Coordinates of C-alpha atoms in Angstrom, one line a residue:
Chain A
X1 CA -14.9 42.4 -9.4
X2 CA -13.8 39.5 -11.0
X3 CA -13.8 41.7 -14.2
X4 CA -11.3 44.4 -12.5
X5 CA -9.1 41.5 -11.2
X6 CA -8.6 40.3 -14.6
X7 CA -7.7 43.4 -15.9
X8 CA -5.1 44.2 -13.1
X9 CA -3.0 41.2 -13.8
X10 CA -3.3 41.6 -17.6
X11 CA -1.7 44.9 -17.1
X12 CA 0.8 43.8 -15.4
X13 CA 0.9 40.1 -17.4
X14 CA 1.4 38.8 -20.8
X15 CA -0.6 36.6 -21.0
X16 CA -1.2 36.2 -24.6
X17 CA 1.7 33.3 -25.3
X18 CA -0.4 31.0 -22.9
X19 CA -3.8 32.1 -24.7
X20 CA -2.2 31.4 -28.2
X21 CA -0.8 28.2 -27.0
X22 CA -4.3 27.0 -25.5
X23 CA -6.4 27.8 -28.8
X24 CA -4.6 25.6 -30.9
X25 CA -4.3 22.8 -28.3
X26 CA -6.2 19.9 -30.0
X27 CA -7.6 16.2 -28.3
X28 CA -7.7 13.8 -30.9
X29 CA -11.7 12.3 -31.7
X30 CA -12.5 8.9 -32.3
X31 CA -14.3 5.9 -31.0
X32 CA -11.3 5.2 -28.2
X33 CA -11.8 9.3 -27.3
X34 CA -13.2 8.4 -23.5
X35 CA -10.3 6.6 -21.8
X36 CA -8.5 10.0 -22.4
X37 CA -10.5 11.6 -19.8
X38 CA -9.0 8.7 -16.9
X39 CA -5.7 10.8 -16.8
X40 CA -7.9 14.0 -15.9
X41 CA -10.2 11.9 -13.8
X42 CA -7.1 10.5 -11.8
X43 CA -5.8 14.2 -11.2
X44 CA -9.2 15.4 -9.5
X45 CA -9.4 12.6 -7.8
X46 CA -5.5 13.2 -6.2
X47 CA -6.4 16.8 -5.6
X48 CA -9.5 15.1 -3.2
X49 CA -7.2 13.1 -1.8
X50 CA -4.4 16.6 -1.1
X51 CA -7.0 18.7 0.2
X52 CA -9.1 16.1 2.9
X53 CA -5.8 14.5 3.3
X54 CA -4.5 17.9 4.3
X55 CA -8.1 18.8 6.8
X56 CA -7.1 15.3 8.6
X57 CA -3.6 16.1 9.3
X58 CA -4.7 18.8 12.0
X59 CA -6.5 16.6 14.3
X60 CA -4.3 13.6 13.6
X61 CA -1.5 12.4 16.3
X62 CA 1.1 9.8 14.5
X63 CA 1.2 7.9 18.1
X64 CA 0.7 4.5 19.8
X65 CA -0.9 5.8 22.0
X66 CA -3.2 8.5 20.4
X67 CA -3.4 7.7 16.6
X68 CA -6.8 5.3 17.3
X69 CA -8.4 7.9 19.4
X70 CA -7.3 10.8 17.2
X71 CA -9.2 9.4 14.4
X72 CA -12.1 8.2 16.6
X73 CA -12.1 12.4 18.3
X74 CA -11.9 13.4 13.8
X75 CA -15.2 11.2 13.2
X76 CA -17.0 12.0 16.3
X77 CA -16.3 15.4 17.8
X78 CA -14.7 17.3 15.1
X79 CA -17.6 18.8 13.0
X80 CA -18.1 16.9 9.6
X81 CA -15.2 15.2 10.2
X82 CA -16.7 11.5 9.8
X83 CA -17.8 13.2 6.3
X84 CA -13.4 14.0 5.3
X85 CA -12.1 10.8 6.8
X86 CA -14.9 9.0 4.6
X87 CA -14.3 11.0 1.4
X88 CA -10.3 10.1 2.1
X89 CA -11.0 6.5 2.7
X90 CA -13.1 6.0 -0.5
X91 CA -10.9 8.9 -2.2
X92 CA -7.9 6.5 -2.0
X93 CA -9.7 3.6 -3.5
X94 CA -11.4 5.6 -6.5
X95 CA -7.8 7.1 -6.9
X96 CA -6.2 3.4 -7.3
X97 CA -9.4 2.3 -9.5
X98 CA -8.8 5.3 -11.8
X99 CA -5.8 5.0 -12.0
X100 CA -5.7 1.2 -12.7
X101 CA -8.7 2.0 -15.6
X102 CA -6.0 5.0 -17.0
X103 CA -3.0 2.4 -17.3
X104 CA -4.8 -0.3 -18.9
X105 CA -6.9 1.5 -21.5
X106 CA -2.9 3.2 -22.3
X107 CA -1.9 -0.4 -22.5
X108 CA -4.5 -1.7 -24.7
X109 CA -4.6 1.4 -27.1
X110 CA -0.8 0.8 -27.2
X111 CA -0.4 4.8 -25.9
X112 CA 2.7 3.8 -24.6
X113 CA 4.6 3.1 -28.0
X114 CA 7.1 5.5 -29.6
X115 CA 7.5 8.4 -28.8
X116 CA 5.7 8.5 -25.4
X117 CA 7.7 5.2 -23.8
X118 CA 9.0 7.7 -20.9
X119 CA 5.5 8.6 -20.1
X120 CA 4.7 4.4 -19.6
X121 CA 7.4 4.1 -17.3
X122 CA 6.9 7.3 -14.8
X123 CA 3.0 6.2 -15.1
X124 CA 3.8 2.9 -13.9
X125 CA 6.0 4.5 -11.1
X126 CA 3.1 6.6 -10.2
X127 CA 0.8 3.5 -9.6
X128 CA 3.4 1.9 -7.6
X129 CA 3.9 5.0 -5.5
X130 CA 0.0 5.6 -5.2
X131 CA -0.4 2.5 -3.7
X132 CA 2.9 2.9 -1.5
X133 CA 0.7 5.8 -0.4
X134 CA -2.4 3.4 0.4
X135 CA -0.1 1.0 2.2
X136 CA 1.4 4.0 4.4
X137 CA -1.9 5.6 4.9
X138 CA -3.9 2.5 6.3
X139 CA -1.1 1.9 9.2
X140 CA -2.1 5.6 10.4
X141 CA -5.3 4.2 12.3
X142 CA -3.2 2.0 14.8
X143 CA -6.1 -0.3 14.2
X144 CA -5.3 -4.7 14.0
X145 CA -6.4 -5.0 10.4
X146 CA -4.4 -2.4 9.7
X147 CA -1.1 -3.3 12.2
X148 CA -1.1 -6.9 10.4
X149 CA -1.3 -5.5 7.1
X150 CA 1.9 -3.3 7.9
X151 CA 3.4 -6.6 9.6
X152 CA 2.9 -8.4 6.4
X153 CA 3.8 -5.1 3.9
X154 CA 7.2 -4.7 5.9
X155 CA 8.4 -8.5 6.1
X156 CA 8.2 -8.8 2.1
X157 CA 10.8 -7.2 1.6
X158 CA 12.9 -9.8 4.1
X159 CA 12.9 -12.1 0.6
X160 CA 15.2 -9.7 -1.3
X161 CA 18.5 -11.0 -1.3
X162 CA 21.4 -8.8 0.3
X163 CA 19.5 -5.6 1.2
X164 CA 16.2 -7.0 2.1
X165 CA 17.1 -6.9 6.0
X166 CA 18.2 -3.5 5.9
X167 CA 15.2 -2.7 4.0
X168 CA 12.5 -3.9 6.4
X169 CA 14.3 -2.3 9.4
X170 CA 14.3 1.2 7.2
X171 CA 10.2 0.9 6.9
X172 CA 9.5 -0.9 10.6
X173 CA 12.5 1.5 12.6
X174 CA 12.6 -1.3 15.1
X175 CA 12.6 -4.9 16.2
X176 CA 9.0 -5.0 15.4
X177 CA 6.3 -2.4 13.9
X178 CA 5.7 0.0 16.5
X179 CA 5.8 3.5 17.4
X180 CA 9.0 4.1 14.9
X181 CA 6.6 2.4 12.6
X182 CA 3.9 4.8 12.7
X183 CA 5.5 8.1 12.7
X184 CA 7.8 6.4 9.8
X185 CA 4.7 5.9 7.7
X186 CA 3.4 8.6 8.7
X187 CA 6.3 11.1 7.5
X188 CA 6.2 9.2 4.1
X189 CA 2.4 9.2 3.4
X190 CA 1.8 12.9 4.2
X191 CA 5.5 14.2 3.3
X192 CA 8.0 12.1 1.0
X193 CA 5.2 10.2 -1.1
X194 CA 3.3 13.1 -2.3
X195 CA 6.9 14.8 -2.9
X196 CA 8.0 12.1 -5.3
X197 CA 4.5 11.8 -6.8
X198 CA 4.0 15.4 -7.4
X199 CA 7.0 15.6 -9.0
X200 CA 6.3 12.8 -11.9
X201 CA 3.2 13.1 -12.3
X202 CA 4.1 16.8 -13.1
X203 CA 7.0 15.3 -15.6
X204 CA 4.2 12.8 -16.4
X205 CA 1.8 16.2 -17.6
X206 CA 4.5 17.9 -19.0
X207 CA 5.3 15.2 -21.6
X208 CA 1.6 14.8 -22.7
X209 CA 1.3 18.0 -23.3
X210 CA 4.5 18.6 -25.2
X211 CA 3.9 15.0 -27.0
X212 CA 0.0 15.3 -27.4
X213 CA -2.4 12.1 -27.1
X214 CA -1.5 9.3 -28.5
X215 CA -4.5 7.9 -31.1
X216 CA -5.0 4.1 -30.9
X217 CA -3.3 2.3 -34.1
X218 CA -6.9 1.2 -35.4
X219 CA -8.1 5.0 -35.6
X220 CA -5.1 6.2 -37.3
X221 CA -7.3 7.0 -40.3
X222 CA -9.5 8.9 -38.3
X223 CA -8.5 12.9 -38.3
X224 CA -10.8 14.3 -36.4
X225 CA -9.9 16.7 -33.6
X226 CA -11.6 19.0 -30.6
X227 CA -10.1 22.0 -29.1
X228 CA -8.8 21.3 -25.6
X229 CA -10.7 24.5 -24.5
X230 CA -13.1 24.9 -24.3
X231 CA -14.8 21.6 -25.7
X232 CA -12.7 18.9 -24.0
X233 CA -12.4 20.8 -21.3
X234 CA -16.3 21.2 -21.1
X235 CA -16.6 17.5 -21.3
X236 CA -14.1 16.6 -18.6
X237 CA -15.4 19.1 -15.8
X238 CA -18.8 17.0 -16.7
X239 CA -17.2 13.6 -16.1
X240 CA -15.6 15.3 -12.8
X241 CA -18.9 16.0 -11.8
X242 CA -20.3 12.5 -12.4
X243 CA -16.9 11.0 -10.2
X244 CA -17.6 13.4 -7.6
X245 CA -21.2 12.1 -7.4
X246 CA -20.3 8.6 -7.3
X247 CA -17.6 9.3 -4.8
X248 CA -20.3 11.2 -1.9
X249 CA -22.6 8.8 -3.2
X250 CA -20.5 5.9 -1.4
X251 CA -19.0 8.2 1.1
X252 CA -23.0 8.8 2.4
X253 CA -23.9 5.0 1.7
X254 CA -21.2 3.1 3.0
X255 CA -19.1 5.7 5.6
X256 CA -16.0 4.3 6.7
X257 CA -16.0 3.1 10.2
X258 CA -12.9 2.9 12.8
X259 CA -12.3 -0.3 14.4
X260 CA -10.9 -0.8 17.9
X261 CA -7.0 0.1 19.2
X262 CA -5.0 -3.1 18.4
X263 CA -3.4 -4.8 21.1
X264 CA 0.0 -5.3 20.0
X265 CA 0.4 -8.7 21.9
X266 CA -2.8 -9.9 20.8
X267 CA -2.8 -13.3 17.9
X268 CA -4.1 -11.9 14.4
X269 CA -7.8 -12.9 14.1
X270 CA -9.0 -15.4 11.8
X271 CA -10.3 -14.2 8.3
X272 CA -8.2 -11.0 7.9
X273 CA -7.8 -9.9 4.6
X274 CA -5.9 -6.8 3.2
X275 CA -8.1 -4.5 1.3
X276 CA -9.0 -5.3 -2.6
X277 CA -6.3 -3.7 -4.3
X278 CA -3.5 -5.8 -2.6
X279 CA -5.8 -9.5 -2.0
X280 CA -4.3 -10.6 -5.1
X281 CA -0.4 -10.3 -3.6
X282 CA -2.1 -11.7 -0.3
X283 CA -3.5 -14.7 -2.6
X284 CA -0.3 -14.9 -4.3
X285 CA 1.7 -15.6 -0.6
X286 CA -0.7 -18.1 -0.3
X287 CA -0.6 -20.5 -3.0
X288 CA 3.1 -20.2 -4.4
X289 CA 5.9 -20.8 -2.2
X290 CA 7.2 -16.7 -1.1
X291 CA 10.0 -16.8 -3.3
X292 CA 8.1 -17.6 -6.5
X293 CA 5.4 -15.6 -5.5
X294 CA 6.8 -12.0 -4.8
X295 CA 9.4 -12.5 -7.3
X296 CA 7.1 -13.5 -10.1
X297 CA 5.1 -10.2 -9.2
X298 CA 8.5 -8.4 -9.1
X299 CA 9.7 -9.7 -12.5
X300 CA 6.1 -9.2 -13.8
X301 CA 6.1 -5.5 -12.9
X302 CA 9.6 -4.8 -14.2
X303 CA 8.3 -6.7 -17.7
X304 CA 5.0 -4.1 -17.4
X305 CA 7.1 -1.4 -17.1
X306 CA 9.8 -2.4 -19.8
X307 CA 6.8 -3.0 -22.7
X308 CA 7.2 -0.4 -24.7
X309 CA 11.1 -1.2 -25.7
X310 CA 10.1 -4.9 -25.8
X311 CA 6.9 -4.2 -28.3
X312 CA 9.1 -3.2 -31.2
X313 CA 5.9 -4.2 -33.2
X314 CA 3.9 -1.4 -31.6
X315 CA 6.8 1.4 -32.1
X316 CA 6.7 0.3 -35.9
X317 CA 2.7 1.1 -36.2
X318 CA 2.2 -2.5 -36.1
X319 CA -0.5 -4.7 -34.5
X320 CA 1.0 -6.5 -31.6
X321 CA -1.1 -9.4 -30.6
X322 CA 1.2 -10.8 -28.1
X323 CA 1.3 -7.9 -26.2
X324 CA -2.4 -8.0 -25.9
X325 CA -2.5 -11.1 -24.7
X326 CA -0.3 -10.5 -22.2
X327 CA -2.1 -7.5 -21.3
X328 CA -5.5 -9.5 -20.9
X329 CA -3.3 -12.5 -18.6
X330 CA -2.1 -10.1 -16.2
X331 CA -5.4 -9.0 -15.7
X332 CA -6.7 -12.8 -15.6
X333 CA -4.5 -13.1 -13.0
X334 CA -5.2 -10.2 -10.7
X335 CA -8.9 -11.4 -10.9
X336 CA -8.3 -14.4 -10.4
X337 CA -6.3 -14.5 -7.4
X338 CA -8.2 -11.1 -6.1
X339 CA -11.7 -13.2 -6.3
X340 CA -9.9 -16.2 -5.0
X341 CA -8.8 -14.2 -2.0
X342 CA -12.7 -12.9 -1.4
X343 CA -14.2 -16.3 -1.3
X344 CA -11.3 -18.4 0.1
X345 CA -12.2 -19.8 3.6
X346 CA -8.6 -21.3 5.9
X347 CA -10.0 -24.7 6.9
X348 CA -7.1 -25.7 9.8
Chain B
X1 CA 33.2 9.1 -3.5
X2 CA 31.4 12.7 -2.7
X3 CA 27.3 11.2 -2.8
X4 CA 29.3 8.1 -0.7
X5 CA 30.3 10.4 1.8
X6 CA 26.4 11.8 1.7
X7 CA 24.6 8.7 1.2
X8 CA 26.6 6.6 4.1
X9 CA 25.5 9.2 7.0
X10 CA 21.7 9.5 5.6
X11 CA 21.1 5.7 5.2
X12 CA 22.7 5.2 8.8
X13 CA 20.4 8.0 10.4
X14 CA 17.4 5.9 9.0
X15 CA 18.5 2.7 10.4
X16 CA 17.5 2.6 14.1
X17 CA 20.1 1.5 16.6
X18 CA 20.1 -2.2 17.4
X19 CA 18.4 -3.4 20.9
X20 CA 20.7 -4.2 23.6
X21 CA 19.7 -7.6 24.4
X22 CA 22.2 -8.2 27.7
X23 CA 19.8 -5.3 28.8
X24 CA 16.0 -7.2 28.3
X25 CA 17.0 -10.7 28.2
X26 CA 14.8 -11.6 30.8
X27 CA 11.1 -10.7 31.2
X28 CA 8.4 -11.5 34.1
X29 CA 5.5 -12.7 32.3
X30 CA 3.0 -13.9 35.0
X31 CA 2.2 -15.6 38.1
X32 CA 1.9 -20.0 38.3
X33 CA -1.7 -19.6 40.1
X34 CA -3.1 -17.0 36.9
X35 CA -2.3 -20.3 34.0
X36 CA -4.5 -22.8 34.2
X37 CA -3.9 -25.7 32.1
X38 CA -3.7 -25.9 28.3
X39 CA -3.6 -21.9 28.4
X40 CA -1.5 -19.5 26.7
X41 CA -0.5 -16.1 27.4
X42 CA 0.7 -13.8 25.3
X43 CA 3.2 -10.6 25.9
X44 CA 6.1 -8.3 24.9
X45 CA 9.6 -9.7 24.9
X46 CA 12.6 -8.2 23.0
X47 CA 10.2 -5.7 21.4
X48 CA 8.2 -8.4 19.8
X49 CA 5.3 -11.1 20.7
X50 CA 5.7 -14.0 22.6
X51 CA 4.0 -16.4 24.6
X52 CA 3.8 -18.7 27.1
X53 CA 2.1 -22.0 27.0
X54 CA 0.6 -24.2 30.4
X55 CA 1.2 -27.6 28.9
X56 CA -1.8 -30.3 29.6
X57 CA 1.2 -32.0 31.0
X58 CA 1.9 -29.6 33.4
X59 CA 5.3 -28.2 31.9
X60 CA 5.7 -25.1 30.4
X61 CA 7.0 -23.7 27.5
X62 CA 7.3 -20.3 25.9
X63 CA 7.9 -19.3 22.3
X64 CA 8.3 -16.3 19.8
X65 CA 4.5 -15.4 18.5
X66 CA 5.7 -13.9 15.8
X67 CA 5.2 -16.2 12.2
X68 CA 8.1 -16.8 10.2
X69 CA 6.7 -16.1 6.9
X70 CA 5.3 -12.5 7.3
X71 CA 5.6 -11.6 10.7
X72 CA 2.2 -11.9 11.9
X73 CA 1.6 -13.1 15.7
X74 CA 0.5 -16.5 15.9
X75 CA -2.4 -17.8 17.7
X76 CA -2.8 -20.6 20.3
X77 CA -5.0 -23.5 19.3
X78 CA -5.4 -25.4 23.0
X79 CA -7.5 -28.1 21.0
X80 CA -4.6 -29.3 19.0
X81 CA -2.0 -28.3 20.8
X82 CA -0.3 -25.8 18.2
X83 CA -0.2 -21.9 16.7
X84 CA -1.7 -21.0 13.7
X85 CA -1.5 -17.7 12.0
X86 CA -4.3 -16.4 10.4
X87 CA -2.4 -13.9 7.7
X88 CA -1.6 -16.7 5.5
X89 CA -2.3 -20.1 7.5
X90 CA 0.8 -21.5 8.7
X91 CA 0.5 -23.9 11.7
X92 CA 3.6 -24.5 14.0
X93 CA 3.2 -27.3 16.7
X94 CA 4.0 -26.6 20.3
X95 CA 7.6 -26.8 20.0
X96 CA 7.7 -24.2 17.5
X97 CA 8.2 -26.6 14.4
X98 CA 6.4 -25.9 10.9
X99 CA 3.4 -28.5 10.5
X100 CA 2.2 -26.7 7.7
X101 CA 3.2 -23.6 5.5
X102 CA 4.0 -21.2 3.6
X103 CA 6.4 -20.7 6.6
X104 CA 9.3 -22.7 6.5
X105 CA 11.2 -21.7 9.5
X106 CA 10.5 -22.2 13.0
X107 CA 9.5 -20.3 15.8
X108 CA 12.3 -19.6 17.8
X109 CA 11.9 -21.2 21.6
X110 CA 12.8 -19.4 24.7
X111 CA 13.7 -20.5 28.3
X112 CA 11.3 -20.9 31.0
X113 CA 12.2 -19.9 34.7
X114 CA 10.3 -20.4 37.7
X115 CA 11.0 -18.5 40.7
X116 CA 8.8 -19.4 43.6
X117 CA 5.5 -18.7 42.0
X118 CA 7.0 -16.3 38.9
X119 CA 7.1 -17.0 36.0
X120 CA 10.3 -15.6 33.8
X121 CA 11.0 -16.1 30.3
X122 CA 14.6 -15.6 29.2
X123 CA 16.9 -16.1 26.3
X124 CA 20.1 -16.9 28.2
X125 CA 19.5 -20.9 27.6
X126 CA 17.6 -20.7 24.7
X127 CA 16.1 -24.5 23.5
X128 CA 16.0 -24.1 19.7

């Protein structure tokens, strides 16, 4: 069946460009060679996060009123659909993990340096919109952890000078977050988000494939190479497996619960914390004075983004120390403040 | 000029018409005989939290609950007689003023009226 199939498009399709262009595709090998599966890894992972995100949207009501008890009616009535919601909830964290793992093994094998500076920048513009799709997505329960996190997400913004009025009432669509709120966060996590992201991270492809992989400067000597099919291939499907396994593994371990309806009215309860991948912003609003604080993460991500025409010595084939050390103090810093935030106690 | 001409319409589609405050400017939040003293209750006014505060003293008071900083609603301490908010641990003392940050503005204070045993709050004489 399969066999006839094949054989009806090939008589109808040239497929023998594609074919030609496949064989001689080569993955460099070397002792760097696994942080090139991350990229792959991260794509798998989005296409979990299309499809259950896609299964949810049918029972899901972007309401006041309804959006607590149409997840609550997904995880108890609708069959396996504790088992979707789950792999979605622990789909978007593996996504921002993987993707995290991806940019900073780019970073320290200085992939970003001439001629693949483009790629940096629309991979950092993914991240950001990946986790502009974690912040939309976690309003969508109505529940209080996730109304104060929204609170807090849409009055950053407030600090920008000129615009940053206008662009808090854009997200909240109202004196306060409400029902404008949720169907506005709801539009961009299941409509305009995955738009934009789709679109770069098909650019973002694109451009590896027509630039190749970058090999780390150290392994320059090294020559050896692997077909992408079917070796690399072979070898990524087997690190997809592994992911997937970890993935249900947590899904069946540790199933995400709902918590109660907020109560709009109602004070924020003590101890709330935003989930891991923003604590270290939450730590950040904490300690430094708001100003400081969101503008030094501002200026730092604009500085991230910008590294590959500020490492000159990298574009030149050139070990760049500073750049490492850089590299390893932002991430001194987001441990720092994200481990602060887990075992910081408010004494009033 | 031409993406003015598009941009302008689109950006003002997005931005939600403003509240017309002559129009909610004065809310019924309770009755005298439900607060007893040193309570606080909380509610909806001009699409945002407030509350309303049973003084040990007798008086009354009510106040925006929303914090300054990052627009979480505040919570009543009766014990100290202040709000705290639990995102990021501001404190504001009953008359709204900062005691300790990372807010730095106050919370705005609204007008108490009592009318027989109802309690209003309003914005038309608004004490900070």
């Amino acid at each position: 069946m399969t066999s006839r199939a094949a054989d009806f498009l090939k008589d109808r399709i040239d497929f023998s460009p594609v074919q030609a262009w496949v064989a001689q595709r080569k993955i460099p090998q070397h002792k760097h060679s696994f942080w090139y599966y991350f990229g792959g890894l991260a794509l798998f992972v989005l296409t979990i996060q299309i499809i259950t995100g896609i299964m949810l949207a049918f029972y899901y009501s972007p309401t006041p009123v309804k959006a607590n008890e149409s997840v609550r009616y997904i995880m108890e009535k609708v069959h396996y659909g504790w088992l979707i919601r789950s792999i979605h909830f622990w789909g978007a964290n593996f996504l921002i993990a993987v993707v995290l793992v991806h940019m900073f093994s780019t970073y320290f094998t200085k992939a970003y340096r001439k001629p693949r500076e483009i790629m940096w920048v629309l991979g950092v513009i993914i991240l950001a919109l990946i986790l502009t799709s974690a912040f939309t997505g976690y309003l969508l329960p109505w529940t209080t952890l996730s109304y104060f996190a929204t609170k807090i997400g849409t009055s950053m913004p407030l600090y920008v000078p000129f615009v940053g009025h206008f662009i808090s009432r854009l997200m909240v669509g109202g004196a306060d977050v409400g029902a404008a709120t949720l169907t506005r966060m709801f539009t961009l996590h299941t409509i305009v988000l995955p738009i934009l992201w789709l679109t770069i991270i098909a650019i973002h492809v694109f451009l590896s494939q027509v630039l190749g992989l970058s090999t780390p400067l150290s392994q320059r000597s090294t020559r050896d190479e692997t077909k992408l099919f079917p070796n690399f291939m072979m070898r990524q499907a087997a690190v997809w497996s592994g992911a997937l396994a970890v993935l249900i593994s947590f899904v069946a371990l540790f199933p995400e619960g709902l918590a109660a309806k907020v109560n709009p009215v109602l004070p924020a309860p003590a101890g709330i914390k935003p989930e891991w991948y923003f604590l270290f912003v939450f730590q950040t609003l904490r300690t430094f004075p708001d100003v400081i604080g969101l503008g030094g993460i501002t200026l730092g991500a604009i500085i991230w983004m910008l590294v590959p025409f500020l490492d000159r010595k990298a574009s030149n084939g050139e070990k760049s120390t500073f750049f490492t050390l850089f590299g390893v103090a932002i991430i001194v810093y987001l441990v720092t403040m994200t481990v602060m935030a887990y075992i910081t106690t408010e004494v009033h | 000029m031409i993406a003015a001409y598009i941009v302008y319409p689109v950006l003002r589609f997005f931005t939600p018409p403003a509240v017309a405050l002559g129009e909610v400017d004065k809310v019924f939040v309770t009755t005298l005989d439900k607060m007893g003293l040193n309570t606080a209750k909380f509610f909806k006014f001009l699409d945002k939290p407030a509350v309303l505060v049973h003084l040990p003293d007798g008086k009354y008071t009510s106040l925006s609950a929303k914090c300054t900083h990052m627009g979480c609603t505040v919570a009543f301490q009766s014990k100290d007689d202040n709000f705290i908010c639990e995102c990021h641990g501001s404190i504001f003392n009953i008359d709204g003023k900062v005691l300790k940050g990372p807010a730095t503005r106050p919370l705005p204070v609204y007008y108490v009226d009592i009318e027989g045993n109802k309690i209003y709050v309003t914005v038309k004489k608004q004490l900070a």
